[in-house]
PDB file of C-alpha atoms and ligand atoms in Angstrom:
ATOM      1  CA  UNK S 257     -15.829  22.936  27.859  1.00  0.00           C
ATOM      2  CA  UNK S 258     -18.237  23.749  24.490  1.00  0.00           C
ATOM      3  CA  UNK S 259     -17.716  21.806  21.927  1.00  0.00           C
ATOM      4  CA  UNK S 260     -16.625  23.755  19.421  1.00  0.00           C
ATOM      5  CA  UNK S 261     -13.536  25.360  21.146  1.00  0.00           C
ATOM      6  CA  UNK S 262     -11.024  22.756  20.030  1.00  0.00           C
ATOM      7  CA  UNK S 263     -12.163  23.158  16.500  1.00  0.00           C
ATOM      8  CA  UNK S 264     -12.008  26.908  16.607  1.00  0.00           C
ATOM      9  CA  UNK S 265      -8.623  26.536  17.846  1.00  0.00           C
ATOM     10  CA  UNK S 266      -7.417  24.121  15.437  1.00  0.00           C
ATOM     11  CA  UNK S 267      -8.921  26.024  12.478  1.00  0.00           C
ATOM     12  CA  UNK S 268      -6.132  29.164  13.883  1.00  0.00           C
ATOM     13  CA  UNK S 269      -3.007  26.670  14.375  1.00  0.00           C
ATOM     14  CA  UNK S 270      -1.219  26.714  10.765  1.00  0.00           C
ATOM     15  CA  UNK S 271      -0.722  23.415   9.790  1.00  0.00           C
ATOM     16  CA  UNK S 272       2.422  22.558   8.181  1.00  0.00           C
ATOM     17  CA  UNK S 273       4.569  20.773   5.573  1.00  0.00           C
ATOM     18  CA  UNK S 274       7.809  19.058   6.272  1.00  0.00           C
ATOM     19  CA  UNK S 275       9.449  18.989   2.868  1.00  0.00           C
ATOM     20  CA  UNK S 276      12.757  17.712   3.824  1.00  0.00           C
ATOM     21  CA  UNK S 277      13.092  14.938   6.907  1.00  0.00           C
ATOM     22  CA  UNK S 278      14.945  11.675   7.106  1.00  0.00           C
ATOM     23  CA  UNK S 279      12.490  10.199   8.889  1.00  0.00           C
ATOM     24  CA  UNK S 280      14.354   6.649   7.483  1.00  0.00           C
ATOM     25  CA  UNK S 281      17.628   7.133   8.917  1.00  0.00           C
ATOM     26  CA  UNK S 282      18.809   5.471  12.560  1.00  0.00           C
ATOM     27  CA  UNK S 283      18.609   8.663  14.728  1.00  0.00           C
ATOM     28  CA  UNK S 284      14.681   8.465  13.814  1.00  0.00           C
ATOM     29  CA  UNK S 285      13.124   5.366  12.523  1.00  0.00           C
ATOM     30  CA  UNK S 286      13.707   3.626  15.743  1.00  0.00           C
ATOM     31  CA  UNK S 287      10.868   6.276  17.399  1.00  0.00           C
ATOM     32  CA  UNK S 288       8.990   6.741  14.051  1.00  0.00           C
ATOM     33  CA  UNK S 289       5.355   6.230  15.777  1.00  0.00           C
ATOM     34  CA  UNK S 290       6.553   8.820  18.428  1.00  0.00           C
ATOM     35  CA  UNK S 291       8.313  11.277  16.102  1.00  0.00           C
ATOM     36  CA  UNK S 292       5.124  11.646  13.860  1.00  0.00           C
ATOM     37  CA  UNK S 293       2.587  12.084  16.806  1.00  0.00           C
ATOM     38  CA  UNK S 294       5.012  14.402  18.748  1.00  0.00           C
ATOM     39  CA  UNK S 295       4.975  16.487  14.950  1.00  0.00           C
ATOM     40  CA  UNK S 296       1.164  16.037  14.485  1.00  0.00           C
ATOM     41  CA  UNK S 297       0.652  17.208  17.943  1.00  0.00           C
ATOM     42  CA  UNK S 298       2.187  20.712  17.167  1.00  0.00           C
ATOM     43  CA  UNK S 299       0.794  20.850  13.065  1.00  0.00           C
ATOM     44  CA  UNK S 300       3.332  19.465  11.611  1.00  0.00           C
ATOM     45  CA  UNK S 301       0.732  17.279   9.435  1.00  0.00           C
ATOM     46  CA  UNK S 302       2.903  16.208   6.060  1.00  0.00           C
ATOM     47  CA  UNK S 303       6.681  15.037   5.106  1.00  0.00           C
ATOM     48  CA  UNK S 304       8.677  14.375   2.688  1.00  0.00           C
ATOM     49  CA  UNK S 305      10.863  11.716   3.461  1.00  0.00           C
ATOM     50  CA  UNK S 306      13.910  11.293   0.698  1.00  0.00           C
ATOM     51  CA  UNK S 307      17.020   8.714   0.254  1.00  0.00           C
ATOM     52  CA  UNK S 308      19.913   8.950   0.849  1.00  0.00           C
ATOM     53  CA  UNK S 309      21.535   5.552  -0.892  1.00  0.00           C
ATOM     54  CA  UNK S 310      20.138   2.302  -2.725  1.00  0.00           C
ATOM     55  CA  UNK S 311      19.346   0.402  -0.116  1.00  0.00           C
ATOM     56  CA  UNK S 312      17.261   2.804   1.303  1.00  0.00           C
ATOM     57  CA  UNK S 313      14.593   2.767  -1.872  1.00  0.00           C
ATOM     58  CA  UNK S 314      12.785  -0.354  -0.846  1.00  0.00           C
ATOM     59  CA  UNK S 315      12.271  -0.043   3.125  1.00  0.00           C
ATOM     60  CA  UNK S 316      11.079   3.557   2.476  1.00  0.00           C
ATOM     61  CA  UNK S 317       8.887   2.323   0.378  1.00  0.00           C
ATOM     62  CA  UNK S 318       7.288  -0.653   2.272  1.00  0.00           C
ATOM     63  CA  UNK S 319       7.407   2.727   5.374  1.00  0.00           C
ATOM     64  CA  UNK S 320       5.115   5.522   2.513  1.00  0.00           C
ATOM     65  CA  UNK S 321       3.146   1.987   2.472  1.00  0.00           C
ATOM     66  CA  UNK S 322       1.987   2.383   6.268  1.00  0.00           C
ATOM     67  CA  UNK S 323       2.281   5.636   7.070  1.00  0.00           C
ATOM     68  CA  UNK S 324       1.266   7.030   3.988  1.00  0.00           C
ATOM     69  CA  UNK S 325       3.756  10.185   3.980  1.00  0.00           C
ATOM     70  CA  UNK S 326       5.136  11.553   0.420  1.00  0.00           C
ATOM     71  CA  UNK S 327       9.123   9.868  -0.279  1.00  0.00           C
ATOM     72  CA  UNK S 328      12.047  11.063  -3.513  1.00  0.00           C
ATOM     73  CA  UNK S 329      14.154   7.935  -4.019  1.00  0.00           C
ATOM     74  CA  UNK S 330      17.313   8.207  -5.171  1.00  0.00           C
ATOM     75  CA  UNK S 331      20.861   9.038  -4.783  1.00  0.00           C
ATOM     76  CA  UNK S 332      22.831  11.818  -1.802  1.00  0.00           C
ATOM     77  CA  UNK S 333      26.283  13.171  -3.295  1.00  0.00           C
ATOM     78  CA  UNK S 334      27.109  12.270  -0.135  1.00  0.00           C
ATOM     79  CA  UNK S 335      26.962   8.575  -0.815  1.00  0.00           C
ATOM     80  CA  UNK S 336      28.144   8.536  -4.742  1.00  0.00           C
ATOM     81  CA  UNK S 337      30.262   6.011  -5.379  1.00  0.00           C
ATOM     82  CA  UNK S 338      30.797   3.341  -8.133  1.00  0.00           C
ATOM     83  CA  UNK S 339      28.719   0.613  -7.602  1.00  0.00           C
ATOM     84  CA  UNK S 340      25.701   3.297  -6.170  1.00  0.00           C
ATOM     85  CA  UNK S 341      25.882   4.417  -9.598  1.00  0.00           C
ATOM     86  CA  UNK S 342      25.346   1.033 -11.209  1.00  0.00           C
ATOM     87  CA  UNK S 343      22.402   0.365  -8.655  1.00  0.00           C
ATOM     88  CA  UNK S 344      20.630   3.990 -10.515  1.00  0.00           C
ATOM     89  CA  UNK S 345      19.496   0.663 -13.192  1.00  0.00           C
ATOM     90  CA  UNK S 346      17.044   0.091 -10.764  1.00  0.00           C
ATOM     91  CA  UNK S 347      15.572   3.446  -9.381  1.00  0.00           C
ATOM     92  CA  UNK S 348      14.275   3.329 -13.337  1.00  0.00           C
ATOM     93  CA  UNK S 349      11.520   0.987 -12.482  1.00  0.00           C
ATOM     94  CA  UNK S 350      11.142   1.976  -8.433  1.00  0.00           C
ATOM     95  CA  UNK S 351      11.082   5.776  -9.275  1.00  0.00           C
ATOM     96  CA  UNK S 352       8.176   5.974 -11.740  1.00  0.00           C
ATOM     97  CA  UNK S 353       6.433   4.444  -9.567  1.00  0.00           C
ATOM     98  CA  UNK S 354       3.145   6.574  -8.131  1.00  0.00           C
ATOM     99  CA  UNK S 355       4.307   6.447  -4.527  1.00  0.00           C
ATOM    100  CA  UNK S 356       7.079   7.989  -5.479  1.00  0.00           C
ATOM    101  CA  UNK S 357       6.416  11.926  -5.657  1.00  0.00           C
ATOM    102  CA  UNK S 358      10.214  13.064  -6.763  1.00  0.00           C
ATOM    103  CA  UNK S 359      13.201  12.087  -7.096  1.00  0.00           C
ATOM    104  CA  UNK S 360      15.964  13.190  -4.414  1.00  0.00           C
ATOM    105  CA  UNK S 361      17.797  13.679  -2.403  1.00  0.00           C
ATOM    106  CA  UNK S 362      20.121  14.377  -5.663  1.00  0.00           C
ATOM    107  CA  UNK S 363      22.821  17.044  -5.890  1.00  0.00           C
ATOM    108  CA  UNK S 364      26.308  17.989  -5.886  1.00  0.00           C
ATOM    109  CA  UNK S 365      28.506  18.726  -2.683  1.00  0.00           C
ATOM    110  CA  UNK S 366      31.851  20.858  -3.134  1.00  0.00           C
ATOM    111  CA  UNK S 367      32.801  21.269   0.551  1.00  0.00           C
ATOM    112  CA  UNK S 368      33.627  16.859   0.522  1.00  0.00           C
ATOM    113  CA  UNK S 369      37.241  16.415  -1.211  1.00  0.00           C
ATOM    114  CA  UNK S 370      38.119  16.865  -5.200  1.00  0.00           C
ATOM    115  CA  UNK S 371      37.902  12.748  -5.596  1.00  0.00           C
ATOM    116  CA  UNK S 372      34.536  12.569  -5.419  1.00  0.00           C
ATOM    117  CA  UNK S 373      33.097  15.087  -8.047  1.00  0.00           C
ATOM    118  CA  UNK S 374      33.841  13.368 -11.162  1.00  0.00           C
ATOM    119  CA  UNK S 375      31.017  10.672  -9.863  1.00  0.00           C
ATOM    120  CA  UNK S 376      29.064  13.135  -7.825  1.00  0.00           C
ATOM    121  CA  UNK S 377      28.687  14.696 -11.635  1.00  0.00           C
ATOM    122  CA  UNK S 378      27.494  11.612 -12.581  1.00  0.00           C
ATOM    123  CA  UNK S 379      25.457  10.493 -10.334  1.00  0.00           C
ATOM    124  CA  UNK S 380      23.737  13.574 -10.298  1.00  0.00           C
ATOM    125  CA  UNK S 381      23.375  13.710 -14.155  1.00  0.00           C
ATOM    126  CA  UNK S 382      22.120  10.127 -14.690  1.00  0.00           C
ATOM    127  CA  UNK S 383      19.306  11.280 -11.931  1.00  0.00           C
ATOM    128  CA  UNK S 384      18.518  14.683 -13.298  1.00  0.00           C
ATOM    129  CA  UNK S 385      17.695  13.128 -16.746  1.00  0.00           C
ATOM    130  CA  UNK S 386      15.989  10.214 -15.345  1.00  0.00           C
ATOM    131  CA  UNK S 387      14.224  12.855 -13.466  1.00  0.00           C
ATOM    132  CA  UNK S 388      13.286  14.648 -17.002  1.00  0.00           C
ATOM    133  CA  UNK S 389      12.467  10.945 -18.302  1.00  0.00           C
ATOM    134  CA  UNK S 390       9.695  10.618 -15.999  1.00  0.00           C
ATOM    135  CA  UNK S 391       8.201  13.913 -15.197  1.00  0.00           C
ATOM    136  CA  UNK S 392       9.069  14.171 -11.747  1.00  0.00           C
ATOM    137  CA  UNK S 393      10.594  16.945  -9.228  1.00  0.00           C
ATOM    138  CA  UNK S 394      14.177  16.684  -7.852  1.00  0.00           C
ATOM    139  CA  UNK S 395      15.051  17.326  -4.467  1.00  0.00           C
ATOM    140  CA  UNK S 396      18.451  19.197  -4.240  1.00  0.00           C
ATOM    141  CA  UNK S 397      21.402  19.368  -2.384  1.00  0.00           C
ATOM    142  CA  UNK S 398      23.925  21.601  -3.100  1.00  0.00           C
ATOM    143  CA  UNK S 399      26.567  23.031  -0.728  1.00  0.00           C
ATOM    144  CA  UNK S 400      29.370  25.048  -2.469  1.00  0.00           C
ATOM    145  CA  UNK S 401      27.715  24.233  -5.684  1.00  0.00           C
ATOM    146  CA  UNK S 402      25.172  26.731  -6.723  1.00  0.00           C
ATOM    147  CA  UNK S 403      26.722  27.370 -10.151  1.00  0.00           C
ATOM    148  CA  UNK S 404      27.626  24.333 -10.958  1.00  0.00           C
ATOM    149  CA  UNK S 405      23.709  22.485 -10.289  1.00  0.00           C
ATOM    150  CA  UNK S 406      22.001  25.512 -12.404  1.00  0.00           C
ATOM    151  CA  UNK S 407      24.447  25.085 -15.254  1.00  0.00           C
ATOM    152  CA  UNK S 408      23.656  21.654 -15.090  1.00  0.00           C
ATOM    153  CA  UNK S 409      19.838  21.726 -15.307  1.00  0.00           C
ATOM    154  CA  UNK S 410      20.170  24.543 -17.660  1.00  0.00           C
ATOM    155  CA  UNK S 411      21.833  22.084 -20.035  1.00  0.00           C
ATOM    156  CA  UNK S 412      20.098  19.108 -19.662  1.00  0.00           C
ATOM    157  CA  UNK S 413      16.875  21.812 -20.002  1.00  0.00           C
ATOM    158  CA  UNK S 414      15.655  19.879 -17.346  1.00  0.00           C
ATOM    159  CA  UNK S 415      11.734  21.408 -16.938  1.00  0.00           C
ATOM    160  CA  UNK S 416      10.314  19.780 -14.054  1.00  0.00           C
ATOM    161  CA  UNK S 417      11.374  22.020 -11.226  1.00  0.00           C
ATOM    162  CA  UNK S 418      11.803  20.622  -7.578  1.00  0.00           C
ATOM    163  CA  UNK S 419      12.756  21.694  -4.267  1.00  0.00           C
ATOM    164  CA  UNK S 420      16.514  23.381  -3.419  1.00  0.00           C
ATOM    165  CA  UNK S 421      16.862  22.073   0.348  1.00  0.00           C
ATOM    166  CA  UNK S 422      18.103  23.692   2.649  1.00  0.00           C
ATOM    167  CA  UNK S 423      18.553  27.103   0.917  1.00  0.00           C
ATOM    168  CA  UNK S 424      20.901  28.998   2.371  1.00  0.00           C
ATOM    169  CA  UNK S 425      23.218  31.829   0.261  1.00  0.00           C
ATOM    170  CA  UNK S 426      22.462  35.570  -0.977  1.00  0.00           C
ATOM    171  CA  UNK S 427      19.269  36.659  -2.899  1.00  0.00           C
ATOM    172  CA  UNK S 428      20.559  36.832  -6.674  1.00  0.00           C
ATOM    173  CA  UNK S 429      22.119  32.433  -5.818  1.00  0.00           C
ATOM    174  CA  UNK S 430      18.003  31.762  -4.607  1.00  0.00           C
ATOM    175  CA  UNK S 431      16.513  33.811  -8.113  1.00  0.00           C
ATOM    176  CA  UNK S 432      18.625  31.850 -10.353  1.00  0.00           C
ATOM    177  CA  UNK S 433      16.461  28.610  -8.740  1.00  0.00           C
ATOM    178  CA  UNK S 434      13.238  30.405  -8.858  1.00  0.00           C
ATOM    179  CA  UNK S 435      13.853  31.268 -12.911  1.00  0.00           C
ATOM    180  CA  UNK S 436      14.549  27.801 -13.011  1.00  0.00           C
ATOM    181  CA  UNK S 437      10.816  26.689 -11.738  1.00  0.00           C
ATOM    182  CA  UNK S 438      12.331  25.854  -8.104  1.00  0.00           C
ATOM    183  CA  UNK S 439      11.089  26.457  -4.793  1.00  0.00           C
ATOM    184  CA  UNK S 440      13.676  26.776  -1.768  1.00  0.00           C
ATOM    185  CA  UNK S 441      13.703  25.043   1.007  1.00  0.00           C
ATOM    186  CA  UNK S 442      13.049  27.544   3.937  1.00  0.00           C
ATOM    187  CA  UNK S 443      15.045  25.292   7.582  1.00  0.00           C
ATOM    188  CA  UNK S 444      16.686  26.024  10.512  1.00  0.00           C
ATOM    189  CA  UNK S 445      19.550  28.089   8.914  1.00  0.00           C
ATOM    190  CA  UNK S 446      17.739  31.261   8.830  1.00  0.00           C
ATOM    191  CA  UNK S 447      17.181  30.987  13.107  1.00  0.00           C
ATOM    192  CA  UNK S 448      20.785  31.926  12.945  1.00  0.00           C
ATOM    193  CA  UNK S 449      22.045  35.550  13.352  1.00  0.00           C
ATOM    194  CA  UNK S 450      25.426  34.749  11.827  1.00  0.00           C
ATOM    195  CA  UNK S 451      23.457  33.487   8.201  1.00  0.00           C
ATOM    196  CA  UNK S 452      22.759  37.190   7.659  1.00  0.00           C
ATOM    197  CA  UNK S 453      22.901  36.758   3.726  1.00  0.00           C
ATOM    198  CA  UNK S 454      20.452  33.660   3.613  1.00  0.00           C
ATOM    199  CA  UNK S 455      18.239  35.921   6.129  1.00  0.00           C
ATOM    200  CA  UNK S 456      18.003  38.816   4.250  1.00  0.00           C
ATOM    201  CA  UNK S 457      17.867  37.413   1.366  1.00  0.00           C
ATOM    202  CA  UNK S 458      14.558  35.639   2.342  1.00  0.00           C
ATOM    203  CA  UNK S 459      12.610  38.681   3.073  1.00  0.00           C
ATOM    204  CA  UNK S 460      13.068  39.012  -0.742  1.00  0.00           C
ATOM    205  CA  UNK S 461      11.556  36.171  -2.224  1.00  0.00           C
ATOM    206  CA  UNK S 462       8.035  36.418  -3.652  1.00  0.00           C
ATOM    207  CA  UNK S 463       5.708  33.988  -0.606  1.00  0.00           C
ATOM    208  CA  UNK S 464       5.262  31.226  -3.625  1.00  0.00           C
ATOM    209  CA  UNK S 465       8.668  30.418  -4.015  1.00  0.00           C
ATOM    210  CA  UNK S 466       9.000  28.852  -0.538  1.00  0.00           C
ATOM    211  CA  UNK S 467       8.665  25.962   1.215  1.00  0.00           C
ATOM    212  CA  UNK S 468       9.642  24.899   4.785  1.00  0.00           C
ATOM    213  CA  UNK S 469      11.452  21.896   6.416  1.00  0.00           C
ATOM    214  CA  UNK S 470      13.363  20.361   9.007  1.00  0.00           C
ATOM    215  CA  UNK S 471      16.332  18.376   7.465  1.00  0.00           C
ATOM    216  CA  UNK S 472      15.872  15.814  10.629  1.00  0.00           C
ATOM    217  CA  UNK S 473      17.804  14.677  12.294  1.00  0.00           C
ATOM    218  CA  UNK S 474      20.324  16.664  10.711  1.00  0.00           C
ATOM    219  CA  UNK S 475      20.492  20.885  10.860  1.00  0.00           C
ATOM    220  CA  UNK S 476      19.380  21.482  14.770  1.00  0.00           C
ATOM    221  CA  UNK S 477      17.944  24.804  15.081  1.00  0.00           C
ATOM    222  CA  UNK S 478      19.988  27.474  17.025  1.00  0.00           C
ATOM    223  CA  UNK S 479      19.276  27.007  20.746  1.00  0.00           C
ATOM    224  CA  UNK S 480      19.122  23.608  19.732  1.00  0.00           C
ATOM    225  CA  UNK S 481      22.828  22.470  18.662  1.00  0.00           C
ATOM    226  CA  UNK S 482      24.168  19.584  19.345  1.00  0.00           C
ATOM    227  CA  UNK S 483      20.199  17.632  19.392  1.00  0.00           C
ATOM    228  CA  UNK S 484      18.632  15.254  17.296  1.00  0.00           C
ATOM    229  CA  UNK S 485      16.695  17.172  14.737  1.00  0.00           C
ATOM    230  CA  UNK S 486      13.343  16.548  14.445  1.00  0.00           C
ATOM    231  CA  UNK S 487      10.020  17.593  12.698  1.00  0.00           C
ATOM    232  CA  UNK S 488       8.364  19.048  16.225  1.00  0.00           C
ATOM    233  CA  UNK S 489      10.769  21.963  15.351  1.00  0.00           C
ATOM    234  CA  UNK S 490       9.789  22.922  11.932  1.00  0.00           C
ATOM    235  CA  UNK S 491       6.922  25.337  13.822  1.00  0.00           C
ATOM    236  CA  UNK S 492       9.912  27.499  15.026  1.00  0.00           C
ATOM    237  CA  UNK S 493      11.335  27.662  11.741  1.00  0.00           C
ATOM    238  CA  UNK S 494       7.605  29.360  10.717  1.00  0.00           C
ATOM    239  CA  UNK S 495       8.124  31.711  13.594  1.00  0.00           C
ATOM    240  CA  UNK S 496      11.781  33.055  12.384  1.00  0.00           C
ATOM    241  CA  UNK S 497      10.335  33.295   8.700  1.00  0.00           C
ATOM    242  CA  UNK S 498       7.153  34.833   9.690  1.00  0.00           C
ATOM    243  CA  UNK S 499       9.192  37.474  12.147  1.00  0.00           C
ATOM    244  CA  UNK S 500      11.764  38.404   9.085  1.00  0.00           C
ATOM    245  CA  UNK S 501       8.730  38.928   6.644  1.00  0.00           C
ATOM    246  CA  UNK S 502       6.751  40.993   9.250  1.00  0.00           C
ATOM    247  CA  UNK S 503       3.949  38.827   7.435  1.00  0.00           C
ATOM    248  CA  UNK S 504       1.546  36.616   9.745  1.00  0.00           C
ATOM    249  CA  UNK S 505       2.343  32.954  10.351  1.00  0.00           C
ATOM    250  CA  UNK S 506      -1.182  31.372   8.924  1.00  0.00           C
ATOM    251  CA  UNK S 507      -1.118  33.101   5.746  1.00  0.00           C
ATOM    252  CA  UNK S 508       2.412  32.121   5.062  1.00  0.00           C
ATOM    253  CA  UNK S 509       2.080  28.366   6.195  1.00  0.00           C
ATOM    254  CA  UNK S 510      -1.134  28.220   4.367  1.00  0.00           C
ATOM    255  CA  UNK S 511       0.958  29.302   1.081  1.00  0.00           C
ATOM    256  CA  UNK S 512       3.381  27.086   2.120  1.00  0.00           C
ATOM    257  CA  UNK S 513       1.699  23.786   2.590  1.00  0.00           C
ATOM    258  CA  UNK S 514       0.019  24.588  -0.650  1.00  0.00           C
ATOM    259  CA  UNK S 515       2.819  24.983  -3.027  1.00  0.00           C
ATOM    260  CA  UNK S 516       4.563  22.011  -1.214  1.00  0.00           C
ATOM    261  CA  UNK S 517       1.417  20.417  -1.521  1.00  0.00           C
ATOM    262  CA  UNK S 518       1.166  20.858  -5.220  1.00  0.00           C
ATOM    263  CA  UNK S 519       4.492  20.181  -5.902  1.00  0.00           C
ATOM    264  CA  UNK S 520       4.641  16.435  -5.260  1.00  0.00           C
ATOM    265  CA  UNK S 521       1.743  15.882  -6.737  1.00  0.00           C
ATOM    266  CA  UNK S 522       2.678  16.242 -10.257  1.00  0.00           C
ATOM    267  CA  UNK S 523       2.886  13.096 -11.230  1.00  0.00           C
ATOM    268  CA  UNK S 524       3.890  11.435 -14.291  1.00  0.00           C
TER     269      UNK S 524
HETATM  270 ZN1   ZN V  12      18.548  15.735   2.792  1.00  0.00          ZN
END
């Protein structure tokens, strides 16, 4: 076989950035090297791994040293508690390290019990403030909380942007975040016909406002329900996005990779 063939084929294959995958969670960590290799074999070359709680911060820094992927440190709203709020005092020094690309995963989840809302808000507001101080972007979790997130971001005059992860919602809801300098994380949601509003919205957003993600091990794609999601599934999200938008997958991949890399390389 002529030597030029493999490199030509490689040039035509989209190179993808999984902007949200929890490779440090117990579902994925034991086979981490296998998951990285399977992802790379299908063109998924870069990864952002966001922490979900304080006990993950130091292990994630160690994993970053070893494997070189991007990381974000923070407390996810599902883990918001009195002790996690207290742990935030240690976040400032760690998150200031150049190895840490963003503050995350942070946000508000109003599908949880109402009793958790006050602590969720305290944790979110403190971490958003920290990101502003460190001039780093944030990785945002949302569920039934679009309006409240917008309110807090505006109130704090937070201007570092970030990613609204696992975007689902209307064009207007997405646009509110784009107008504040955020990118929308596009994942498995768009593979479900029932996500009509979201599928319609992703056709209308400017390409430079979008990034790709799997949210592994969560959010399996349509047809893979009940299975553990992995970054190797990301090309299927790209295919769906390209079909919805009627655009060339290679061009989309290139634009979205650039957007993600630019956002995460913005270091204070
Ligand atoms: Zn997540």
